[in-house]
Coordinates of C-alpha atoms in Angstrom, one line a residue:
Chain W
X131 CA 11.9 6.2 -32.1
X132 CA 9.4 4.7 -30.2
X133 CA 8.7 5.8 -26.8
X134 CA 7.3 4.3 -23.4
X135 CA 4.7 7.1 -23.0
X136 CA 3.5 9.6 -25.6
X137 CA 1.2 12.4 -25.5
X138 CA -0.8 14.1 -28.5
X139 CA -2.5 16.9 -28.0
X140 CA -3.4 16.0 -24.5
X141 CA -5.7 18.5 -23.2
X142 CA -8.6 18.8 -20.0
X143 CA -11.4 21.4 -20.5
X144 CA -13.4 22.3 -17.3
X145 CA -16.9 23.9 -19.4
X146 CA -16.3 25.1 -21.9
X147 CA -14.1 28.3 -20.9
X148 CA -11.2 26.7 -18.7
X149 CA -8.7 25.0 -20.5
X150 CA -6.1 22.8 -17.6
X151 CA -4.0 21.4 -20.3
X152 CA -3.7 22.4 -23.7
X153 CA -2.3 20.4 -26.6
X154 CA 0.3 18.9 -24.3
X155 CA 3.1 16.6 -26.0
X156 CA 5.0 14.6 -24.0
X157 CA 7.5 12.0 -25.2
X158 CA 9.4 9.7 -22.8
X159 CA 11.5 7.0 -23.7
X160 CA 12.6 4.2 -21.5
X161 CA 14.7 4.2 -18.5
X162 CA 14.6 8.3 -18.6
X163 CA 13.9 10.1 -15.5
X164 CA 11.3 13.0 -16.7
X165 CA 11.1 16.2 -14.7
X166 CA 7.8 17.6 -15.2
X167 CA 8.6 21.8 -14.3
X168 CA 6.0 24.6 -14.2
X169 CA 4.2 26.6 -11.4
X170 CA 1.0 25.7 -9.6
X171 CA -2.1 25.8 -11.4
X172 CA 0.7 25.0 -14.4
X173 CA -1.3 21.7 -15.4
X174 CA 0.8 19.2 -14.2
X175 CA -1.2 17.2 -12.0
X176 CA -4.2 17.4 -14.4
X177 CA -1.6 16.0 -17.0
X178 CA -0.6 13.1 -14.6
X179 CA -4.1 12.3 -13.7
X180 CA -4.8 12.4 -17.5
X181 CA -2.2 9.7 -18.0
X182 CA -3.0 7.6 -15.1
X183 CA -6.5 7.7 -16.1
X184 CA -7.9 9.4 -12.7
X185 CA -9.0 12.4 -15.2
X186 CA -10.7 12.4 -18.0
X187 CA -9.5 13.3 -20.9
X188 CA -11.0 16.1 -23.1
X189 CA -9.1 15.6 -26.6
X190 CA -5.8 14.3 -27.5
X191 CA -4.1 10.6 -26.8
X192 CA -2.4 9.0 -24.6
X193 CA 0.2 6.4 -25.6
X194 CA 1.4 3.8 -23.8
X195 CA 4.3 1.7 -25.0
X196 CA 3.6 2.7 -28.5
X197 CA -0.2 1.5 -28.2
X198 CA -3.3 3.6 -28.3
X199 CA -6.6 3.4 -27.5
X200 CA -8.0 0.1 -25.6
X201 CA -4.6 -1.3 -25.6
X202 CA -3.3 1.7 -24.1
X203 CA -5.7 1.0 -21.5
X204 CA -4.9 -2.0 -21.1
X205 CA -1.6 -1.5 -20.7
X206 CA -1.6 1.5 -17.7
X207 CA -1.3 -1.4 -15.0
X208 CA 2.6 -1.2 -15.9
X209 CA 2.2 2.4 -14.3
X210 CA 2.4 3.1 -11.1
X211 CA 1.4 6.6 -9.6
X212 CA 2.1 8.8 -6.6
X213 CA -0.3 11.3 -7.4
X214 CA -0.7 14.0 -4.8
X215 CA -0.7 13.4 -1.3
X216 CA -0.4 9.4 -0.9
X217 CA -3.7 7.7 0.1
X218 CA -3.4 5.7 2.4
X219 CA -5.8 3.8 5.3
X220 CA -4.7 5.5 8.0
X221 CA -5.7 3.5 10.6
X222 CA -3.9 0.3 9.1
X223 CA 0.2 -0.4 9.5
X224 CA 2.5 0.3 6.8
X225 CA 2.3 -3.7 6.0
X226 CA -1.3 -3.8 5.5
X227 CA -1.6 -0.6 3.3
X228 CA 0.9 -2.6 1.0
X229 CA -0.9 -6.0 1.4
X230 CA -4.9 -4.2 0.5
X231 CA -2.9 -3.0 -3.1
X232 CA -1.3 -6.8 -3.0
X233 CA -4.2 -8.7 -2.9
X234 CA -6.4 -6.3 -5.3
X235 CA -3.9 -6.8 -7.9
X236 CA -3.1 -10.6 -7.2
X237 CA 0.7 -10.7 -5.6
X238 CA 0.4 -13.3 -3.1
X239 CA 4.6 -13.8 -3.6
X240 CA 6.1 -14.2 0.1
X241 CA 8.2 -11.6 1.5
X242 CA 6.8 -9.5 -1.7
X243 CA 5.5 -7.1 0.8
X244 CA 8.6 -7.0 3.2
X245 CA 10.8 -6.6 0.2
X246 CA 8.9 -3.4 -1.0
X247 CA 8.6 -1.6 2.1
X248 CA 12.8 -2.6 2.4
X249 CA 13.0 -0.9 -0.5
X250 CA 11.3 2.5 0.8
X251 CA 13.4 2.6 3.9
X252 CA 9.4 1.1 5.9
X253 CA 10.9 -2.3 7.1
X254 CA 10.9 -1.7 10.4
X255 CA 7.7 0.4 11.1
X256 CA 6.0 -3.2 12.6
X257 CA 2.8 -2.2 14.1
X258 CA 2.8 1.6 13.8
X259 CA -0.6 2.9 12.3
X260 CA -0.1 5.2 9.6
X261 CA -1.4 8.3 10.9
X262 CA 1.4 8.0 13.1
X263 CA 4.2 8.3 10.8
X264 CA 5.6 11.2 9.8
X265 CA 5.0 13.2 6.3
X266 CA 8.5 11.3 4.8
X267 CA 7.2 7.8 5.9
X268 CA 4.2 8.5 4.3
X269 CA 5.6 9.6 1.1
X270 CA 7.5 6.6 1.2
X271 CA 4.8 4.3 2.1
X272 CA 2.6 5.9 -1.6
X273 CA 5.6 5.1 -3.3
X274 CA 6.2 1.6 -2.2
X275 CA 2.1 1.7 -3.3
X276 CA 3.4 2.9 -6.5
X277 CA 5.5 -0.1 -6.4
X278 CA 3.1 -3.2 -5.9
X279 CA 2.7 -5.3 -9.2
X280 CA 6.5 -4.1 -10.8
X281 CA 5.5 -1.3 -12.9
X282 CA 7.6 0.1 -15.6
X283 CA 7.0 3.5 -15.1
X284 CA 6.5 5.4 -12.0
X285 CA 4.5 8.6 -11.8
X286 CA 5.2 10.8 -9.1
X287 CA 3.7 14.1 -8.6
X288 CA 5.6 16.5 -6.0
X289 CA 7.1 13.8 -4.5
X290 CA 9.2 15.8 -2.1
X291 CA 6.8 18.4 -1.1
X292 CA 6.9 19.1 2.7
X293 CA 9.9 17.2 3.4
X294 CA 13.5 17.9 5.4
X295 CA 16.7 17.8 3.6
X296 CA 17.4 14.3 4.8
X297 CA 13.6 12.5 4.0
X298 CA 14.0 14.4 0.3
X299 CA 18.1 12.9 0.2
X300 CA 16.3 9.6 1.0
X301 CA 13.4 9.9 -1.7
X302 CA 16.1 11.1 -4.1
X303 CA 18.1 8.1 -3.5
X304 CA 15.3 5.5 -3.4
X305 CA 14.1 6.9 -7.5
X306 CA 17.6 6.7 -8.4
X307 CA 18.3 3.1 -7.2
X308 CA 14.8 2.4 -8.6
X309 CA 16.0 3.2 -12.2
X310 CA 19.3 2.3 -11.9
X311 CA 18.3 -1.3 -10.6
X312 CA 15.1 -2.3 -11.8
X313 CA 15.1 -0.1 -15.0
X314 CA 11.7 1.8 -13.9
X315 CA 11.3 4.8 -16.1
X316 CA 10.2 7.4 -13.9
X317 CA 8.1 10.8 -14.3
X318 CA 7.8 13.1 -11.5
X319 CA 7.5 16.5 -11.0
X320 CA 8.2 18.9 -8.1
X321 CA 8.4 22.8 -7.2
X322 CA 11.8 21.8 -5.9
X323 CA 14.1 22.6 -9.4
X324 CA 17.8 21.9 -8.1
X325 CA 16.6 18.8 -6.5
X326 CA 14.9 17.5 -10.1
X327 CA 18.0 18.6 -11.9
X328 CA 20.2 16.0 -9.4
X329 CA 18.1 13.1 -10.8
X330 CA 16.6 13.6 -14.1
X331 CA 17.4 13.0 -17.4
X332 CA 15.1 15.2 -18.9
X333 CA 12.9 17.8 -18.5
X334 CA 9.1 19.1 -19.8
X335 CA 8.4 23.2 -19.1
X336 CA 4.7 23.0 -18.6
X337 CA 3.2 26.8 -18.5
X338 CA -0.7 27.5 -18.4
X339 CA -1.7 24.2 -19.4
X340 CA 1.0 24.2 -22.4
X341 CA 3.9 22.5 -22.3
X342 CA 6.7 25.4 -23.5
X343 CA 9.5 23.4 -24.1
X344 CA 11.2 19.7 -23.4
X345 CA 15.1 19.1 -23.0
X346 CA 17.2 16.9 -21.9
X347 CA 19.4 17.0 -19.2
X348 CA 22.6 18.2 -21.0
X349 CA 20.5 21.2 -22.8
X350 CA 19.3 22.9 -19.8
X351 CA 23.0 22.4 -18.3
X352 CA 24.0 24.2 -21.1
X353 CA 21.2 26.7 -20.6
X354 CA 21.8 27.1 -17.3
X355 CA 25.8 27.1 -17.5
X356 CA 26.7 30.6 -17.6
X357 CA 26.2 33.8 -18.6
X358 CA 29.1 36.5 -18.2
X359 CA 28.5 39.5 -16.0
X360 CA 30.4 43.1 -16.9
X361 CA 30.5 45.4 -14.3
X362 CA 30.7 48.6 -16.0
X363 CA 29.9 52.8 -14.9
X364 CA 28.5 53.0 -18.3
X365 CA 26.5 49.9 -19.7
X366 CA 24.9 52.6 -22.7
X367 CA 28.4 53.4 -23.8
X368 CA 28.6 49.0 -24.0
X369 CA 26.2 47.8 -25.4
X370 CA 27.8 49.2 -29.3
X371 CA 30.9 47.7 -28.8
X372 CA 29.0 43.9 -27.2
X373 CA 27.5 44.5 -31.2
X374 CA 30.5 45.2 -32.7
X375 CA 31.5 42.4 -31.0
X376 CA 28.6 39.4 -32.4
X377 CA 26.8 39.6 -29.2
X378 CA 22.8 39.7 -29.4
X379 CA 21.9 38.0 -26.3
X380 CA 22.5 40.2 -23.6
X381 CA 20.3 42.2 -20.8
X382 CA 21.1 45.3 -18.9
X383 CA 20.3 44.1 -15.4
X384 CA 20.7 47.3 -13.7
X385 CA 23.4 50.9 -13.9
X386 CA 26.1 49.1 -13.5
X387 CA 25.7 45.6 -15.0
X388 CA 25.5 43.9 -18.2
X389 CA 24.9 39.9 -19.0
X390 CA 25.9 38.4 -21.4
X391 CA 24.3 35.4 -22.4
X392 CA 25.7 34.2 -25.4
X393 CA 28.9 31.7 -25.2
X394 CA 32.5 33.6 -24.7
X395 CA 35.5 31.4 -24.9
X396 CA 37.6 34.2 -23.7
X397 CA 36.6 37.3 -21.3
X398 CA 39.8 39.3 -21.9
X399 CA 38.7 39.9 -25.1
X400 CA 35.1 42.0 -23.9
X401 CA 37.8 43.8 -21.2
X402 CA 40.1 44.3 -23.8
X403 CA 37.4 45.3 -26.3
X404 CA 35.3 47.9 -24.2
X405 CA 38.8 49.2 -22.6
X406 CA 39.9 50.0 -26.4
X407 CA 36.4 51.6 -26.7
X408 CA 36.8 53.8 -23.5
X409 CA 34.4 52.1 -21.1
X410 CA 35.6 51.5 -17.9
X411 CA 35.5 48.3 -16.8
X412 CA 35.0 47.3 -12.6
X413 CA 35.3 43.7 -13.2
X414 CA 33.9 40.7 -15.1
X415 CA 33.0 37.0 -14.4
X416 CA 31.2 34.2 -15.2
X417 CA 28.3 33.8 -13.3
X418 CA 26.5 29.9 -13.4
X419 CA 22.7 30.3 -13.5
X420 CA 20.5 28.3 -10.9
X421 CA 17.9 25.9 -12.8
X422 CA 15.6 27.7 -11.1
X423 CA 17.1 31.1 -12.5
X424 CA 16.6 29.5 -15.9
X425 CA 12.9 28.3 -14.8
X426 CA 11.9 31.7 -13.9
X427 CA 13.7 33.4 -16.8
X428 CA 12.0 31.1 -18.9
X429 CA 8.7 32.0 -17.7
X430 CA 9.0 35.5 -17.6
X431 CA 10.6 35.6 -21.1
X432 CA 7.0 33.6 -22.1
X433 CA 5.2 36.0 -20.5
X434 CA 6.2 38.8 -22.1
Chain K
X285 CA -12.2 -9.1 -10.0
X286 CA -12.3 -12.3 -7.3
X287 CA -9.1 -10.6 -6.6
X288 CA -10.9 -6.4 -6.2
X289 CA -13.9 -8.2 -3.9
X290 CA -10.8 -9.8 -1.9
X291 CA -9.7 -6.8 -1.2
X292 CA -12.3 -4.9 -0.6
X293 CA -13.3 -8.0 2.0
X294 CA -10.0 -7.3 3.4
X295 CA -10.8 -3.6 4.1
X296 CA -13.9 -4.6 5.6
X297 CA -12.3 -6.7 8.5
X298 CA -9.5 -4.6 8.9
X299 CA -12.1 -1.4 10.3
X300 CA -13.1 -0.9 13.2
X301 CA -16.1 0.3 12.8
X302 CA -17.3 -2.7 11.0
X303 CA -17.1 -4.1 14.5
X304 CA -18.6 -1.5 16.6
X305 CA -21.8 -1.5 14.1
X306 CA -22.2 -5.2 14.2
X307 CA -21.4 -4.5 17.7
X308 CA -24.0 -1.8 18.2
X309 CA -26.8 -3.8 16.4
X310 CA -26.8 -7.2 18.8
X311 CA -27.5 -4.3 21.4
X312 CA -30.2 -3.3 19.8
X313 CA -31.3 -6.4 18.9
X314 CA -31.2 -7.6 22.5
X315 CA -33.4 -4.6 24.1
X316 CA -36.3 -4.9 21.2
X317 CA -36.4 -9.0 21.6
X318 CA -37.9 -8.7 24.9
X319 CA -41.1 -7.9 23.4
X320 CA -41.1 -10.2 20.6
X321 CA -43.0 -13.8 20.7
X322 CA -43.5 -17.0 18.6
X323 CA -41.0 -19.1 16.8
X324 CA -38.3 -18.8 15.7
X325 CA -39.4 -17.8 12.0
X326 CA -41.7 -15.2 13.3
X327 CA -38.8 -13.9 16.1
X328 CA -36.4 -13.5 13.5
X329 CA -38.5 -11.8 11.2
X330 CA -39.6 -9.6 13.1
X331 CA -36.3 -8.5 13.9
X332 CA -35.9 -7.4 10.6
X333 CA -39.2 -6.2 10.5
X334 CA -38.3 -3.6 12.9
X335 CA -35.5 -1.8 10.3
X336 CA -32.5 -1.3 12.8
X337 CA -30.2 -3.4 10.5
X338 CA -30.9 -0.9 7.6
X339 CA -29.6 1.5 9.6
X340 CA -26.4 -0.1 10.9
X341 CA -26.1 -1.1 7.1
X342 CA -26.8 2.5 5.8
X343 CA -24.0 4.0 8.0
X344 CA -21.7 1.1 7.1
X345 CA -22.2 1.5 3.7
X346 CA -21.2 5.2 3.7
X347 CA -18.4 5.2 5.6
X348 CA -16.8 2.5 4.0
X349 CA -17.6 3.6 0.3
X350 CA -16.6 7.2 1.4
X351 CA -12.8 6.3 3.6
X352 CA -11.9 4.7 -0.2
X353 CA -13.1 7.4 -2.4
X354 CA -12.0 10.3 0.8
X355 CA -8.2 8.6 1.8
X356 CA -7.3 8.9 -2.0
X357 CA -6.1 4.9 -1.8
X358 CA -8.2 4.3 -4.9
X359 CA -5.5 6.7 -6.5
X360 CA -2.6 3.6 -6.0
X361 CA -5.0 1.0 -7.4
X362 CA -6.7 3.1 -10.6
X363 CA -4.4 2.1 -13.4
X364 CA -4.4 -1.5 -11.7
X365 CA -8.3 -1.7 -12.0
X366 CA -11.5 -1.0 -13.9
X367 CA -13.4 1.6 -12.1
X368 CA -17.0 -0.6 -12.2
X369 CA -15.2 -3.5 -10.8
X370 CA -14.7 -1.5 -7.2
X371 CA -19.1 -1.0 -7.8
X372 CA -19.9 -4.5 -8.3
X373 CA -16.8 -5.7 -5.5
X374 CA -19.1 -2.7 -2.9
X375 CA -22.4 -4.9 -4.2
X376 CA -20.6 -7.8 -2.4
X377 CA -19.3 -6.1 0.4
X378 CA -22.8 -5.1 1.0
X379 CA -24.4 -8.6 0.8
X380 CA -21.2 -10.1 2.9
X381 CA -22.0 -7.4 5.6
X382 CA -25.7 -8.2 5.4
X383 CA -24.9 -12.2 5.6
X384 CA -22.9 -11.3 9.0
X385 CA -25.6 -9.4 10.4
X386 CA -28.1 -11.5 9.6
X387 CA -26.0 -14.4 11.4
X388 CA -25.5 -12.6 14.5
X389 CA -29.5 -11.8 14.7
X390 CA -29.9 -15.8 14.3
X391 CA -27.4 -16.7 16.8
X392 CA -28.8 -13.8 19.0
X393 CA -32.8 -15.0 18.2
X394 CA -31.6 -18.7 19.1
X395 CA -30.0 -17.6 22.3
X396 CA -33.1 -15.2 23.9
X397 CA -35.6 -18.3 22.7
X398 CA -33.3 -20.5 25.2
X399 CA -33.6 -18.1 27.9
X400 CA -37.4 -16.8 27.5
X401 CA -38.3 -20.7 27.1
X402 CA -39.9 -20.4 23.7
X403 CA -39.7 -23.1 21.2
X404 CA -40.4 -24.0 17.5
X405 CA -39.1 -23.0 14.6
X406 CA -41.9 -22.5 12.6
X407 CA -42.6 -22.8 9.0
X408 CA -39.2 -23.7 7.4
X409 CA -40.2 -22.4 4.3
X410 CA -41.3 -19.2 5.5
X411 CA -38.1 -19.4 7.3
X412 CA -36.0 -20.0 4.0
X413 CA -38.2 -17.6 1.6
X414 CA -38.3 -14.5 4.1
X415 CA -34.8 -14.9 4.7
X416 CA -33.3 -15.1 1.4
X417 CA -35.7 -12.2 0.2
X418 CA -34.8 -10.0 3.2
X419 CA -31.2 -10.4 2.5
X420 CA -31.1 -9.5 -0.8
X421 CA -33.8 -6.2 0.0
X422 CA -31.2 -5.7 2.3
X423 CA -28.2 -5.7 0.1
X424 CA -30.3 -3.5 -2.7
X425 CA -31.1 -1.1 0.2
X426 CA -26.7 -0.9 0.8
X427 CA -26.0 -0.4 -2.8
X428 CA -28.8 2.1 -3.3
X429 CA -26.6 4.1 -0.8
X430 CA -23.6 3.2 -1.9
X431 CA -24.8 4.9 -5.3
X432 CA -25.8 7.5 -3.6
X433 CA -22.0 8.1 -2.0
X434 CA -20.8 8.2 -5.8
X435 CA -23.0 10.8 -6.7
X436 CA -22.8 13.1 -4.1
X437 CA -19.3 12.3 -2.7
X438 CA -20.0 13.0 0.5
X439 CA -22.0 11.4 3.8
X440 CA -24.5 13.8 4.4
X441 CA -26.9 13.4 1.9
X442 CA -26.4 9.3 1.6
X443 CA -27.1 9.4 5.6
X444 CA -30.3 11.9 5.9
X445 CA -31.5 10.1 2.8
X446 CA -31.3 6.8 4.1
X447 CA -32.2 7.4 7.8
X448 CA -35.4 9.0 6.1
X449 CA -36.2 6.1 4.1
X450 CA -35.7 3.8 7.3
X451 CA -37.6 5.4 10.2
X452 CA -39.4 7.5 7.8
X453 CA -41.3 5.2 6.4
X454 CA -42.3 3.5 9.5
X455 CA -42.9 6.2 11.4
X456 CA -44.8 7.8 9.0
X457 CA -46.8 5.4 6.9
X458 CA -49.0 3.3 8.7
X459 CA -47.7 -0.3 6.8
X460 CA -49.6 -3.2 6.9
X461 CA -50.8 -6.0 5.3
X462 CA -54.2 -5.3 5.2
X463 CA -53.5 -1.2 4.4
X464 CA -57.1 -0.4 2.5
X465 CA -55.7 2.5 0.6
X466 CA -54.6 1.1 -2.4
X467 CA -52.3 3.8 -3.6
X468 CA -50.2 3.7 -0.3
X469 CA -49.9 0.2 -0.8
X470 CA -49.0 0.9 -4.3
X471 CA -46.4 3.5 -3.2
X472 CA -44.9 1.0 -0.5
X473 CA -44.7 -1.5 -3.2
X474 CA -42.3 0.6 -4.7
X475 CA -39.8 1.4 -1.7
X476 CA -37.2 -1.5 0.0
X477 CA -38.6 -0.4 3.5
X478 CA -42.1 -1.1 2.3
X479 CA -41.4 -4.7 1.1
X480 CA -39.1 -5.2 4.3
X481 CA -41.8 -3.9 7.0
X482 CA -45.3 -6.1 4.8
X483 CA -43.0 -8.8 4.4
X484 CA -43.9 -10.7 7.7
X485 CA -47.6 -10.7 7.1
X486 CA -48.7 -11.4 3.7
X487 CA -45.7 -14.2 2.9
X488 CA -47.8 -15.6 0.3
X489 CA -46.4 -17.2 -3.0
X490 CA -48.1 -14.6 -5.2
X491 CA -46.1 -12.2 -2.9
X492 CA -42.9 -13.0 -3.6
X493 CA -43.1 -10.8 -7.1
X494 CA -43.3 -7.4 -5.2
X495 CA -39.6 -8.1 -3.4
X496 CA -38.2 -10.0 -6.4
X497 CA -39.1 -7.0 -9.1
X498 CA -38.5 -4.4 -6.7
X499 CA -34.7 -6.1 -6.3
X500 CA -34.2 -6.7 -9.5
X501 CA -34.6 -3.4 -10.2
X502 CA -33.3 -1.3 -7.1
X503 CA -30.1 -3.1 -7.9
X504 CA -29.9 -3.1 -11.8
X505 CA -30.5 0.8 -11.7
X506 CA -28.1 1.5 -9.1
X507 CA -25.2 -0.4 -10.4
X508 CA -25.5 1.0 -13.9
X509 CA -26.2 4.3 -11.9
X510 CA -23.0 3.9 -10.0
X511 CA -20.9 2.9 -12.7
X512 CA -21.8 5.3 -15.0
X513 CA -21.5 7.9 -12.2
X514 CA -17.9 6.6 -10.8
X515 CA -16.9 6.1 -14.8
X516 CA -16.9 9.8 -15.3
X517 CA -16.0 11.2 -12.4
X518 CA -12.1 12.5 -12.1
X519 CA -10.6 11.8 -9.0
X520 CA -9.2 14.1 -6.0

C-alpha cells in the first residue's frame, strides 16, 4: 500500500528530558480526510510542524508520496499548511496576502487569486485590511494561503478554533468540497470531536507525544455506536449473571447502573436473564456514545 | 529564488513604513545640508558621512525581517521555499532599500545645490568609487542586522545594537583620517561605521582594500551566520 504521507518513528526532543512526540506513525493515503485527536500539549502541532518542516525533526522520517529523504524534501511544496493561527500581513487586503504567496511561488495565472479567495467564501472583502476581518475571515484567508500553488494535501491544525457555529459550518463545507472536487487529501486536527467526525475519514489518537491508536471512520462509529445501559437496585447481584451470560466488557457506573459494552443483538434477553436470576430490573436501553465520550474514555482507559 | 526576492520586493512597497523612513530621512537630510559645502561629490558624501541613513536602514531592516518572522506568514510559504533563500532575498531587500535611499539623497543633494547656488560635480571618480563602496558598506551594515533579528528574534537587541554602532562610534571615537593612534585606527578598520565616517577623506586607491575586505567579510559571515541560524530554528 503506498501512502501519500508516512511517518516512522517521528519524534521532537526539547534537551534531552522532554520528549513532544514520540515514535509517532502516521499513515495517510490519498484523498482521506485524517482527523488528528488528542488533548493540548498532546503533540499534535509539533507533529504538523515536523511534517511541514517548520520543526525540526529529532529521529524518525517523514515520507512524502512514498519518497524519503531529499526527495521528500523536495516534494513538501505539494503541501500546504494552516498551522496555528494564520499569518497573515495585517495591514494588507485579503487580495494582496494571497498575491505575496503568489508571486513567491511563481503563479502569475489571471483570476488565480480571485478564484482562490472564491473558493474560501473572501471574494468580496475588496479593500478591507486584514486586521479588520473577523477570526472566520481570517481562518479562511490562511486557508486559501494553504491553497496557493494546488497542493495535494492540506495541513490544518485547529482549524475551527474560536469560531461560531455558522464560520465552522462554512469551514466544514469549504474542506469537504476541497476533497470532494479537487481530490486534496486533507490532515487536520481540532479540540472540536463531533465536528471532525462530520468530515473525516479517518482518525489518529495522539496521547503525550504517542500516537495511541489510528482508525478509520467506520471503526470509531462502531466504537462509539452503543453500549447498553441496565438500570438495576442491585448491579452486585448482576454482574454473575452479565458472565454467565459472555459479557466481559462492562462497567458499573454508579448504584444503580451497569454498561455494557460489548455487542447485544437482543436486550430482552439481559431482562429476561437477570429477571430469571432475581434482579430487578428498572429499565434498559441503548445508549449511543459521543466521539468525544469515546475520546475521553479512551484516554482515561490509557491512563490507567 | 528571482521569484522569493519578488516577493519579498513586493512586501517592501506594500509597508508603510518603508515610506515614512524614506520619508523621515529627506527630512533629515534637508536640515543637516544647510551646513554642508563643495560639489556635488563632496555634498553627497558627506551626507553619508554623517550616518543618518544607517539608522533609517537599521530600523527598516528590523521591522521588516521581524513583521515576516513575528505575523507567522513565513508559515504559508515554508514547504514552498528553502529557508536560506528568504536570507539571501533580505540581502537584496537591503541593497534595493539602500539604492532608493541613496537616490533620494542625490535628487535631494542636486536640488539644495540649485537653491544655495553651488556648482560642480567634482571628481567623477571619487564620485563613482565612494558611491559604489558606500552602498554596499551600507547593505553589509542591513544584513549584519538582519542577522542579528534571526538570532535573537526580537527588535530590541538588533536596535540598541545598531543605534550603538551608528552614533556610538561617532560620538565616541574621534574618526579621522589623520587619527595618530594606530590601534584606533586599526579598531575602526574593522567596523562598517569606521570605513563609512574615513571614507571621505583618505579616498585613495590603496584605500579601497579596507571597505572591500571589510564587505566581503561583514557579508560572507553574516549570511552563513543567518542561514545557519534561520536553518535550525523551529518556527512559532
Amino acid at each position: 500500500m503506498e501512502y501519500i504521507l508516512k511517518t516512522d518513528g517521528l519524534t521532537k526532543r526539547y534537551g534531552k528530558k522532554i520528549t513532544a512526540v514520540d515514535h509517532v506513525n502516521i499513515r495517510l493515503k490519498q484523498g482521506e480526510i485524517y482527523g488528528f485527536i488528542g488533548r493540548n500539549g498532546a503533540g499534535k502541532t509539533t507533529t504538523m510542524k515536523m511534517i511541514c518542516g517548520l520543526a525540526g525533526i529529532s529521529e524518525g522520517t517523514v515520507s512524502l508520496f512514498g519518497k524519503t529523504g531529499r526527495e521528500a524534501e523536495e516534494l513538501k511544496s505539494r503541501i500546504g499548511c494552516l498551522i496555528e493561527n494564520p499569518g497573515l500581513y495585517l495591514n494588507m487586503t485579503a487580495y494582496e496576502n494571497v498575491k505575496a504567496k503568489c508571486i513567491c511561488v511563481g503563479i502569475k495565472k489571471k483570476g488565480y487569486i480571485e478564484d482562490i479567495l472564491k473558493i474560501v467564501g473572501l471574494s468580496d472583502t475588496g479593500k478591507k485590511q486584514v486586521k479588520n476581518f473577523s477570526l472566520g475571515m481570517k481562518q479562511r484567508l490562511g486557508i486559501a494561503l494553504a491553497l496557493v500553488g494546488d497542493p495535494d494535501i492540506l495541513m490544518l491544525d485547529e482549524p475551527i478554533n474560536g469560531l461560531d457555529p455558522q464560520g465552522i459550518s462554512e469551514i466544514r463545507e469549504t474542506i469537504l468540497r476541497l476533497n470532494k472536487e479537487r481530490n486534496i487529501t486533507v490532515f487536520i486536527s481540532s479540540h472540536i470531536l463531533e465536528e471532525l467526525s462530520k468530515i473525516c475519514t479517518c482518525y489518529g489518537i495522539i496521547e503525550k507525544g504517542r500516537l495511541a491508536c489510528e482508525l478509520s471512520h467506520d471503526e470509531l462509529m462502531d466504537k462509539c455506536k452503543s453500549c447498553v445501559v441496565v438500570m438495576t437496585d442491585n448491579p452486585e447481584a448482576a454482574l454473575p449473571v452479565l458472565d454467565k451470560m459472555g459479557y466481559q466488557n462492562y462497567k458499573v457506573v454508579d448504584k444503580t447502573t451497569i454498561e455494557i459494552y460489548d455487542n447485544i443483538d437482543n436486550t430482552s434477553d439481559v431482562i429476561q436473564n437477570l429477571a430469571a436470576s432475581m434482579v430487578s430490573v428498572s429499565s434498559v436501553y441503548e445508549k449511543n456514545k459521543s466521539v468525544e465520550d469515546f475520546f475521553l474514555q479512551f484516554i482515561s482507559n490509557g491512563e490507567e | 529564488m528571482l521569484n522569493i526576492i519578488k516577493y519579498e520586493l513586493y512586501r517592501m512597497f506594500n509597508r508603510l513604513s518603508t515610506y515614512v523612513l524614506l520619508m523621515v530621512m529627506c527630512l533629515y537630510n534637508l536640515t543637516g545640508m544647510g551646513e554642508l559645502a563643495g560639489s556635488f561629490t563632496d555634498i553627497t558624501l558627506q551626507v553619508f558621512e554623517i550616518g543618518f541613513q544607517m539608522v533609517i536602514l537599521t530600523i527598516f531592516i528590523i521591522l521588516f525581517t521581524c513583521d515576516e518572522l513575528n505575523t507567522g506568514y513565513i508559515k504559508a510559504l515554508i514547504t514552498k521555499i528553502k529557508r536560506y533563500q528568504l536570507v539571501i532575498a533580505n540581502v537584496v531587500v537591503s541593497l534595493v532599500f539602500t539604492m532608493i535611499m541613496f537616490a533620494l539623497t542625490m535628487v535631494q543633494t542636486f536640488l539644495y545645490m540649485q537653491i544655495s547656488g553651488y556648482t560642480g560635480f567634482g571628481s567623477a571618480s571619487r564620485f563613482a568609487t565612494g558611491m559604489i563602496l558606500m552602498l554596499f558598506l551600507h547593505t553589509a551594515f542591513g544584513v549584519f542586522i538582519s542577522m542579528l533579528v534571526y538570532l535573537f528574534k526580537n527588535k530590541i537587541i538588533p536596535i540598541i545594537v545598531g543605534i550603538i554602532m551608528v552614533v556610538g562610534v561617532l560620538l565616541f571615537v574621534p574618526i579621522s583620517a589623520d587619527t595618530s593612534n594606530g590601534f584606533l585606527k586599526m579598531l575602526l578598520n574593522c567596523t562598517i561605521m569606521g570605513q563609512i565616517s574615513s571614507l571621505c577623506d583618505s579616498m585613495t586607491a590603496s584605500s579601497y582594500a579596507a571597505p572591500i575586505l571589510n564587505i566581503t567579510v561583514t557579508l560572507g559571515v553574516c549570511i552563513i551566520v543567518s542561514c545557519l541560524v534561520f536553518q535550525k530554528k523551529d518556527i512559532k
